[in-house]
Amino acid sequence: MSEEKKIPYKIYLEENEMPASWYNVRADMKNKPAPLLNPGTLKPLTFEEMRGIFCDELCRQELDDTTAYFEIPEEIRKFYKMYRPSPLVRAYCLEEKLQTPAKIYYKFEGNNTSGSHKLNSAIAQAYYAKKQGLKGVTTETGAGQWGTALSMACAYLGLDCQVYMVKCSYEQKPFRREVMRTYGANVTPSPSNTTEVGRRILEEFPGTTGSLGCAISEAVEAATTQEGYRYVLGSVLTQVLLHQSVIGLEAKAAMDKYGIKPDVIIGCAGGGSNLGGLISPFMGEKLRGEADYRFIAVEPASCPSFTRGKYVYDFCDTGKVCPLAKMYTLGSGFIPAPNHAGGLRYHGMSSVLSQLYADGYMEAVSVEQTSVFKAAEEFARVEGILPAPESSHAIKVAIDEALKCKETGEEKTILFGLTGTGYFDMVAYERYNNGEMTDYIPNDEELAKGLAGVPKFPGNEI
Ligand SMILES: *Cc1c(COP(=O)(O)O)cnc(C)c1O
């Protein structure tokens, strides 16, 4: 025990130990993720087609499957230093509470005002837009973390920021909305009548409270119809995983410093950006045959893209204005049951993680929300941090793995991503505390309805 205690509660890197480059795991993948397709021609999306939507440097990053390292520009590193390096925490108190021989570590990304890891990519995307001389960017936000992160990045760089916020969140999370407005963003509830696709969706589904897929359609239209604007996305895309690799690079550097090697690495998976970022450098070692790790993606049982979705080309948005991506998907029309409280509600999954999962490099499990909130409560009470519901999916499975070690007596080292804090999720916590939270697992027929919307073309059968 005394020797073990030499590892501090919190491992911080020095500023000069922070990564100077992002790592692109695609460079080490033998089977590259499938390219985005133009939905009209079904041909891979070219740089020329993409640059109307995303700014040029981000198109290059999106398309680059071979460059292993991208230098992080000085201005982005400067911004990172305001809230990074983020701590790698040894969960001594949780271990003690569980009476497990497992060693549990978490990488905490909630230590900034946006309350999540999303700021890592927001500042990068805003930086490249600014560098290209654009006026502003448009985006969607669901729970609000991404919109907040982007507002912060845009405020810092002096860019205009237009956020389409899923209507039910806009109404349920007025404080999130006000944080964004405080940072100067323009926030519109989606679907709205400010876009053609929004008007079309409102006509077809009057009274709808919106979805992420729908807000994406509106934000893309807003970007492509205004001079000097581009669209940015907070998850799913390969460029976002690239920026988020800073999480894994820091975690690995901190562990290497103390000679710690994780056996299991766990992350929650919505669109896959934090998980992809956390595992990237470790996955790189596994792909190159230098080391072995178990990787576990955790998703909600009410939105089970990996565990029950299909690996096919699908639309990224409800309005079907975006390119097609090959990914594990539940269909772009899939909307989780209204009682689902915990985020991670996107119908698809990163194409990089999808390919790694299809190739057997990664596992996935789905968990029910009451068990997730129970894990969140247990964690909060011993480790102090009030976790975001999304992050709590990873906590739940980390606890499960630690309890398995208790049974077998194995001293495994577990690393999980604690992506953010849950201060804006108190309505969900309230439901849990009142005993009003229920679980809902869609049946096969319900899932079949969503999957029926997957585009049909030769080679893309379900
Ligand atoms: C957005 C978000 C997630 C899920 O997104 P990924 O792209 O899958 O990482 C998880 N946790 C928090 C706190 C988030 O804000």
Coordinates of C-alpha atoms and ligand atoms in Angstrom, one line a residue:
M1 CA 0.0 0.0 0.0
S2 CA 2.7 2.5 1.0
E3 CA 4.6 2.0 -2.3
E4 CA 1.3 2.3 -4.2
K5 CA 0.6 5.6 -2.6
K6 CA 3.6 7.1 -4.3
I7 CA 1.2 7.7 -7.2
P8 CA -0.4 11.0 -6.5
Y9 CA -4.2 11.5 -6.4
K10 CA -3.8 13.8 -9.4
I11 CA -1.2 13.5 -12.0
Y12 CA -0.6 16.8 -13.9
L13 CA 1.8 17.2 -16.7
E14 CA 4.0 20.2 -16.9
E15 CA 3.1 22.7 -19.5
N16 CA 6.1 21.7 -21.6
E17 CA 5.0 18.1 -21.5
M18 CA 1.7 18.8 -23.2
P19 CA 1.4 17.3 -26.7
A20 CA 2.7 19.4 -29.5
S21 CA 0.9 17.4 -32.2
W22 CA -2.5 15.6 -32.5
Y23 CA -2.3 11.9 -33.4
N24 CA -4.3 10.6 -36.3
V25 CA -5.1 6.9 -35.6
R26 CA -6.2 6.4 -39.2
A27 CA -2.6 6.4 -40.2
D28 CA -2.0 3.1 -38.4
M29 CA -5.3 1.4 -39.5
K30 CA -4.9 -1.2 -42.1
N31 CA -8.6 -1.0 -43.0
K32 CA -9.2 2.7 -43.3
P33 CA -12.6 4.1 -42.4
A34 CA -14.9 4.3 -45.4
P35 CA -14.9 7.7 -47.0
L36 CA -17.9 10.1 -46.8
L37 CA -20.0 9.9 -50.0
N38 CA -21.8 12.5 -52.0
P39 CA -25.5 11.4 -51.6
G40 CA -26.2 12.5 -55.3
T41 CA -23.4 10.7 -57.0
L42 CA -22.5 8.0 -54.4
K43 CA -18.9 8.8 -55.1
P44 CA -16.4 9.8 -52.3
L45 CA -16.8 13.4 -51.4
T46 CA -13.9 15.4 -52.8
F47 CA -12.0 18.3 -51.3
E48 CA -13.8 20.7 -53.7
E49 CA -17.3 19.4 -52.7
M50 CA -16.4 19.5 -49.0
R51 CA -15.0 23.0 -48.9
G52 CA -18.4 24.6 -49.3
I53 CA -19.4 23.1 -45.9
F54 CA -16.2 23.0 -43.9
C55 CA -13.2 25.3 -43.9
D56 CA -10.2 24.2 -46.0
E57 CA -7.8 23.0 -43.4
L58 CA -10.5 21.0 -41.7
C59 CA -11.4 19.4 -45.1
R60 CA -7.7 18.4 -45.4
Q61 CA -7.7 16.9 -41.9
E62 CA -11.0 15.1 -42.6
L63 CA -9.6 13.5 -45.8
D64 CA -6.1 12.6 -44.5
D65 CA -5.8 8.9 -43.7
T66 CA -2.0 8.7 -43.8
T67 CA -0.4 11.6 -41.8
A68 CA 0.1 10.3 -38.3
Y69 CA 0.8 13.7 -36.6
F70 CA -0.6 17.1 -37.1
E71 CA 1.2 19.9 -35.3
I72 CA -1.1 21.9 -33.0
P73 CA -0.8 25.5 -34.0
E74 CA 0.7 27.9 -31.4
E75 CA -2.5 29.9 -30.9
I76 CA -4.5 26.7 -30.1
R77 CA -1.8 25.5 -27.7
K78 CA -2.0 28.9 -26.0
F79 CA -5.8 28.5 -25.6
Y80 CA -5.3 24.9 -24.4
K81 CA -3.1 26.2 -21.6
M82 CA -6.0 28.0 -20.1
Y83 CA -7.6 24.7 -19.0
R84 CA -5.0 22.0 -19.9
P85 CA -3.3 19.8 -19.1
S86 CA -6.3 18.1 -17.6
P87 CA -5.7 16.0 -14.5
L88 CA -5.4 12.2 -14.6
V89 CA -6.9 11.2 -11.3
R90 CA -6.4 8.0 -9.3
A91 CA -9.8 7.1 -7.9
Y92 CA -8.4 6.0 -4.5
C93 CA -11.7 6.8 -2.7
L94 CA -13.8 4.9 -5.3
E95 CA -11.4 1.9 -5.1
E96 CA -11.8 1.9 -1.3
K97 CA -15.5 2.2 -1.4
L98 CA -15.7 -0.8 -3.9
Q99 CA -13.1 -2.8 -1.9
T100 CA -11.6 -3.7 -5.2
P101 CA -8.0 -4.7 -6.0
A102 CA -8.3 -2.9 -9.3
K103 CA -6.6 0.4 -9.8
I104 CA -8.9 3.0 -11.3
Y105 CA -7.9 6.1 -13.1
Y106 CA -9.9 8.7 -14.8
K107 CA -9.0 11.6 -17.2
F108 CA -11.1 14.6 -16.2
E109 CA -12.2 16.9 -19.0
G110 CA -14.8 18.9 -17.1
N111 CA -12.5 21.6 -15.8
N112 CA -13.6 24.4 -18.1
T113 CA -16.7 26.5 -18.4
S114 CA -18.2 24.4 -21.2
G115 CA -18.0 21.6 -18.8
S116 CA -16.8 19.0 -21.2
H117 CA -14.0 17.8 -23.6
K118 CA -15.8 19.5 -26.5
L119 CA -13.7 22.7 -26.1
N120 CA -10.6 20.7 -27.4
S121 CA -12.1 20.6 -30.9
A122 CA -14.1 23.8 -30.7
I123 CA -11.0 26.0 -30.5
A124 CA -9.3 24.1 -33.3
Q125 CA -12.3 24.4 -35.6
A126 CA -12.8 28.1 -34.8
Y127 CA -9.1 28.8 -35.3
Y128 CA -9.0 27.4 -38.8
A129 CA -12.2 29.3 -39.7
K130 CA -10.6 32.5 -38.5
K131 CA -7.4 31.8 -40.3
Q132 CA -9.3 31.4 -43.5
G133 CA -10.7 34.9 -43.0
L134 CA -14.3 33.7 -42.5
K135 CA -16.9 35.8 -40.7
G136 CA -18.4 33.0 -38.6
V137 CA -19.5 29.5 -38.1
T138 CA -22.9 27.7 -37.7
T139 CA -23.6 24.5 -35.7
E140 CA -26.2 22.5 -33.8
T141 CA -26.2 21.6 -30.1
G142 CA -28.3 19.1 -28.2
A143 CA -27.6 19.1 -24.5
G144 CA -25.7 22.3 -25.0
Q145 CA -22.0 21.4 -24.2
W146 CA -20.9 21.7 -27.8
G147 CA -22.7 25.0 -28.4
T148 CA -21.2 26.4 -25.2
A149 CA -17.7 25.2 -26.2
L150 CA -18.0 26.7 -29.6
S151 CA -19.3 30.0 -28.2
M152 CA -16.3 30.3 -26.0
A153 CA -13.9 29.6 -28.8
C154 CA -15.6 32.1 -31.1
A155 CA -15.6 34.7 -28.5
Y156 CA -11.9 34.3 -27.9
L157 CA -11.1 34.6 -31.6
G158 CA -13.8 37.2 -32.5
L159 CA -15.9 35.0 -34.8
D160 CA -19.6 35.1 -35.2
C161 CA -21.3 32.0 -33.8
Q162 CA -24.8 30.8 -34.8
V163 CA -26.2 27.8 -32.8
Y164 CA -29.2 25.8 -33.6
M165 CA -30.3 24.2 -30.4
V166 CA -32.7 21.2 -30.2
K167 CA -35.9 22.8 -29.2
C168 CA -36.6 20.6 -26.1
S169 CA -33.2 21.4 -24.7
Y170 CA -33.6 25.1 -25.5
E171 CA -36.7 25.1 -23.4
Q172 CA -35.5 22.7 -20.7
K173 CA -32.0 24.2 -20.3
P174 CA -32.4 28.0 -20.3
F175 CA -29.2 28.4 -18.4
R176 CA -27.1 26.6 -21.0
R177 CA -28.7 29.0 -23.6
E178 CA -27.7 32.0 -21.5
V179 CA -24.1 30.9 -21.1
M180 CA -23.9 30.7 -24.9
R181 CA -25.5 34.1 -25.3
T182 CA -23.1 35.5 -22.6
Y183 CA -20.2 34.4 -24.9
G184 CA -21.9 36.2 -27.8
A185 CA -23.6 33.3 -29.7
N186 CA -26.8 33.7 -31.5
V187 CA -29.0 30.7 -30.3
T188 CA -32.1 29.6 -32.3
P189 CA -34.4 26.8 -31.2
S190 CA -34.6 24.0 -33.8
P191 CA -36.6 23.2 -35.9
S192 CA -37.1 26.9 -36.8
N193 CA -38.6 28.8 -39.6
T194 CA -35.3 30.6 -40.4
T195 CA -34.3 27.8 -42.8
E196 CA -36.0 26.0 -45.6
V197 CA -35.3 22.6 -44.1
G198 CA -36.6 23.8 -40.8
R199 CA -39.8 25.0 -42.3
R200 CA -40.2 21.7 -44.2
I201 CA -39.7 19.6 -41.0
L202 CA -42.2 21.9 -39.1
E203 CA -44.8 21.4 -41.8
E204 CA -44.3 17.6 -41.8
F205 CA -44.1 17.2 -38.0
P206 CA -45.9 20.2 -36.4
G207 CA -45.2 20.5 -32.7
T208 CA -42.0 18.5 -32.9
T209 CA -39.5 19.3 -30.2
G210 CA -36.6 18.6 -32.5
S211 CA -33.6 16.3 -32.7
L212 CA -29.9 16.6 -33.3
G213 CA -30.2 15.3 -36.8
C214 CA -32.7 18.0 -37.5
A215 CA -30.6 20.8 -36.0
I216 CA -27.7 19.6 -38.1
S217 CA -29.7 20.1 -41.3
E218 CA -30.6 23.6 -40.3
A219 CA -27.0 24.6 -39.3
V220 CA -25.6 23.2 -42.6
E221 CA -28.2 25.2 -44.6
A222 CA -27.4 28.3 -42.7
A223 CA -23.7 27.9 -43.4
T224 CA -24.0 27.2 -47.1
T225 CA -26.5 30.0 -47.7
Q226 CA -24.5 32.8 -46.0
E227 CA -21.4 34.4 -47.5
G228 CA -18.3 33.8 -45.3
Y229 CA -19.8 31.1 -43.1
R230 CA -18.9 27.4 -42.6
Y231 CA -20.5 24.6 -40.6
V232 CA -18.7 23.0 -37.7
L233 CA -19.6 19.7 -35.9
G234 CA -18.7 18.7 -32.4
S235 CA -18.4 14.9 -32.8
V236 CA -18.5 12.0 -35.2
L237 CA -16.2 13.5 -37.9
T238 CA -12.6 12.2 -38.2
Q239 CA -11.2 15.7 -37.7
V240 CA -12.9 15.9 -34.3
L241 CA -11.4 12.6 -33.2
L242 CA -8.0 14.0 -34.3
H243 CA -8.4 17.1 -32.1
Q244 CA -9.6 15.0 -29.2
S245 CA -6.5 12.8 -29.4
V246 CA -5.0 15.4 -27.0
I247 CA -7.0 13.6 -24.2
G248 CA -5.4 10.3 -24.9
L249 CA -1.9 11.7 -25.6
E250 CA -1.9 13.5 -22.2
A251 CA -3.3 10.5 -20.4
K252 CA -0.6 8.3 -21.9
A253 CA 2.2 10.7 -21.1
A254 CA 1.0 11.0 -17.5
M255 CA 0.8 7.2 -17.2
D256 CA 4.2 6.7 -18.8
K257 CA 5.7 9.1 -16.4
Y258 CA 4.7 6.8 -13.5
G259 CA 5.2 3.5 -15.3
I260 CA 1.5 2.8 -15.3
K261 CA 0.0 0.6 -18.1
P262 CA -3.8 0.4 -18.4
D263 CA -5.4 -3.0 -19.0
V264 CA -8.8 -1.7 -19.9
I265 CA -9.8 1.6 -21.3
I266 CA -13.4 2.7 -21.1
G267 CA -15.3 5.6 -22.6
C268 CA -18.9 6.7 -23.2
A269 CA -19.9 6.8 -26.9
G270 CA -22.3 9.3 -28.4
G271 CA -20.7 10.2 -31.7
G272 CA -17.4 8.7 -30.5
S273 CA -15.2 11.8 -30.2
N274 CA -14.1 11.5 -26.5
L275 CA -13.7 7.8 -26.7
G276 CA -11.8 8.0 -30.0
G277 CA -9.6 10.7 -28.6
L278 CA -8.9 8.9 -25.3
I279 CA -8.0 5.6 -27.0
S280 CA -6.2 6.8 -30.1
P281 CA -2.6 6.6 -28.9
F282 CA -3.2 3.3 -27.1
M283 CA -5.1 1.9 -30.1
G284 CA -2.1 3.0 -32.3
E285 CA 0.1 0.8 -30.2
K286 CA -2.3 -2.1 -30.5
L287 CA -2.6 -1.6 -34.3
R288 CA 1.2 -1.6 -34.6
G289 CA 1.5 -4.7 -32.5
E290 CA 3.4 -2.9 -29.7
A291 CA 1.0 -3.4 -26.9
D292 CA -2.4 -4.8 -26.1
Y293 CA -5.3 -3.2 -24.4
R294 CA -9.1 -3.9 -24.0
F295 CA -11.2 -1.0 -25.2
I296 CA -14.9 -0.7 -24.2
A297 CA -17.4 1.7 -25.7
V298 CA -20.4 2.4 -23.5
E299 CA -23.7 3.5 -25.0
P300 CA -27.3 4.0 -23.7
A301 CA -29.6 1.0 -24.1
S302 CA -32.1 3.4 -25.4
C303 CA -29.8 4.5 -28.3
P304 CA -27.7 1.5 -29.0
S305 CA -25.9 2.3 -32.3
F306 CA -22.9 -0.1 -31.8
T307 CA -24.7 -3.0 -30.1
R308 CA -27.8 -3.1 -32.2
G309 CA -27.3 -0.8 -35.2
K310 CA -26.1 -1.8 -38.6
Y311 CA -22.8 -1.0 -40.3
V312 CA -23.9 0.7 -43.5
Y313 CA -23.9 4.1 -45.3
D314 CA -26.4 6.4 -43.8
F315 CA -27.4 10.1 -43.7
C316 CA -25.8 12.1 -40.9
D317 CA -28.9 14.3 -40.5
T318 CA -32.7 14.1 -40.5
G319 CA -33.1 16.5 -43.4
K320 CA -30.7 14.4 -45.5
V321 CA -28.7 17.4 -46.7
C322 CA -25.3 16.0 -45.4
P323 CA -22.9 13.6 -47.0
L324 CA -23.4 9.8 -46.3
A325 CA -21.2 8.2 -43.7
K326 CA -20.5 4.5 -43.3
M327 CA -21.1 3.8 -39.6
Y328 CA -23.0 1.8 -37.1
T329 CA -26.4 3.5 -37.3
L330 CA -29.9 3.2 -36.1
G331 CA -31.2 5.2 -39.1
S332 CA -31.2 9.0 -39.4
G333 CA -34.9 9.1 -38.4
F334 CA -34.3 7.3 -35.1
I335 CA -35.2 9.4 -32.0
P336 CA -34.6 7.9 -28.5
A337 CA -37.7 7.5 -26.3
P338 CA -38.8 10.8 -24.6
N339 CA -37.8 9.4 -21.1
H340 CA -34.2 9.1 -22.2
A341 CA -32.2 11.7 -20.1
G342 CA -28.6 11.0 -20.4
G343 CA -27.3 12.5 -23.7
L344 CA -25.5 10.3 -26.2
R345 CA -28.6 10.4 -28.4
Y346 CA -27.0 10.6 -31.9
H347 CA -28.2 7.8 -34.3
G348 CA -24.8 7.1 -35.7
M349 CA -21.2 6.7 -34.7
S350 CA -17.7 7.9 -35.8
S351 CA -16.6 6.0 -39.0
V352 CA -13.1 5.5 -37.4
L353 CA -14.5 3.8 -34.3
S354 CA -17.1 1.9 -36.5
Q355 CA -14.3 0.4 -38.6
L356 CA -12.2 -0.5 -35.5
Y357 CA -15.3 -2.1 -33.9
A358 CA -16.1 -4.0 -37.1
D359 CA -12.5 -5.3 -37.2
G360 CA -12.7 -6.5 -33.6
Y361 CA -10.3 -4.1 -32.0
M362 CA -12.9 -2.7 -29.6
E363 CA -15.9 -4.0 -27.6
A364 CA -19.2 -2.2 -26.9
V365 CA -21.8 -2.5 -24.2
S366 CA -25.1 -0.8 -23.6
V367 CA -26.4 0.2 -20.2
E368 CA -29.7 1.4 -18.8
Q369 CA -30.1 4.9 -17.5
T370 CA -31.2 4.1 -13.9
S371 CA -28.0 2.1 -13.4
V372 CA -26.0 4.9 -15.0
F373 CA -27.4 7.5 -12.5
K374 CA -26.9 5.1 -9.6
A375 CA -23.2 4.9 -10.7
A376 CA -23.1 8.7 -11.0
E377 CA -24.4 9.1 -7.4
E378 CA -22.0 6.6 -6.0
F379 CA -19.1 8.3 -7.8
A380 CA -20.2 11.8 -6.8
R381 CA -20.4 10.8 -3.1
V382 CA -16.9 9.5 -2.9
E383 CA -14.9 11.3 -5.6
G384 CA -16.5 14.7 -5.2
I385 CA -17.2 15.5 -8.8
L386 CA -20.8 15.7 -10.0
P387 CA -20.5 13.8 -13.3
A388 CA -22.4 14.5 -16.6
P389 CA -24.9 11.8 -17.3
E390 CA -23.0 11.0 -20.5
S391 CA -19.7 10.5 -18.6
S392 CA -21.6 8.4 -16.1
H393 CA -22.0 5.6 -18.7
A394 CA -18.3 5.1 -18.5
I395 CA -18.3 5.3 -14.7
K396 CA -21.0 2.5 -14.6
V397 CA -18.9 0.1 -16.7
A398 CA -15.6 1.1 -14.9
I399 CA -17.3 0.1 -11.6
D400 CA -18.6 -3.1 -13.1
E401 CA -15.1 -4.0 -14.3
A402 CA -13.6 -3.1 -10.9
L403 CA -16.2 -5.3 -9.2
K404 CA -15.3 -8.2 -11.5
C405 CA -11.7 -7.8 -10.3
K406 CA -13.0 -8.1 -6.7
E407 CA -14.4 -11.5 -7.6
T408 CA -11.4 -12.8 -9.4
G409 CA -8.8 -11.0 -7.2
E410 CA -7.1 -9.5 -10.3
E411 CA -5.3 -6.2 -9.9
K412 CA -6.2 -4.8 -13.2
T413 CA -5.6 -1.1 -14.1
I414 CA -8.7 0.6 -15.4
L415 CA -8.7 3.9 -17.2
F416 CA -11.9 5.7 -18.1
G417 CA -12.8 9.1 -19.6
L418 CA -14.7 11.5 -17.3
T419 CA -15.8 13.8 -20.0
G420 CA -17.7 16.4 -18.1
T421 CA -19.7 17.8 -15.2
G422 CA -23.5 17.5 -14.8
Y423 CA -24.5 20.9 -13.3
F424 CA -26.9 21.6 -16.2
D425 CA -28.5 18.2 -15.9
M426 CA -30.3 18.6 -12.6
V427 CA -33.7 17.9 -14.1
A428 CA -32.5 14.4 -14.9
Y429 CA -30.9 14.1 -11.5
E430 CA -34.1 15.3 -10.0
R431 CA -36.1 12.6 -11.8
Y432 CA -33.6 10.0 -10.5
N433 CA -33.7 11.3 -7.0
N434 CA -37.5 11.3 -7.0
G435 CA -37.5 7.7 -8.1
E436 CA -39.3 8.8 -11.3
M437 CA -36.6 7.7 -13.8
T438 CA -37.4 4.6 -15.8
D439 CA -35.6 2.5 -18.4
Y440 CA -36.7 2.1 -21.9
I441 CA -35.2 -0.4 -24.3
P442 CA -36.5 -0.1 -27.9
N443 CA -37.8 -3.5 -29.3
D444 CA -36.6 -4.9 -32.7
E445 CA -39.7 -3.5 -34.5
E446 CA -39.0 0.0 -33.3
L447 CA -35.4 -0.2 -34.4
A448 CA -36.5 -1.6 -37.7
K449 CA -38.5 1.6 -38.4
G450 CA -35.4 3.7 -38.0
L451 CA -33.3 1.4 -40.1
A452 CA -35.9 1.4 -42.9
G453 CA -34.8 5.0 -43.6
V454 CA -31.2 3.9 -44.5
P455 CA -30.5 4.8 -48.1
K456 CA -30.7 1.8 -50.5
F457 CA -28.1 1.3 -53.2
P458 CA -26.1 -1.6 -54.4
G459 CA -23.7 -2.8 -51.7
N460 CA -25.6 -0.9 -49.0
E461 CA -28.2 -3.5 -48.0
I462 CA -29.1 -4.0 -44.4
Ligands
LIG1 C1 -20.9 15.5 -26.1 C2 -20.5 14.7 -24.9 C3 -20.3 13.4 -24.9 C4 -20.5 12.5 -26.1 O1 -19.9 12.8 -27.3 P1 -18.8 12.0 -27.9 O2 -18.5 12.6 -29.2 O3 -19.2 10.6 -28.1 O4 -17.6 12.1 -27.0 C5 -19.9 12.8 -23.7 N1 -19.8 13.4 -22.6 C6 -20.0 14.8 -22.5 C7 -19.8 15.5 -21.2 C8 -20.4 15.5 -23.7 O5 -20.6 16.8 -23.6

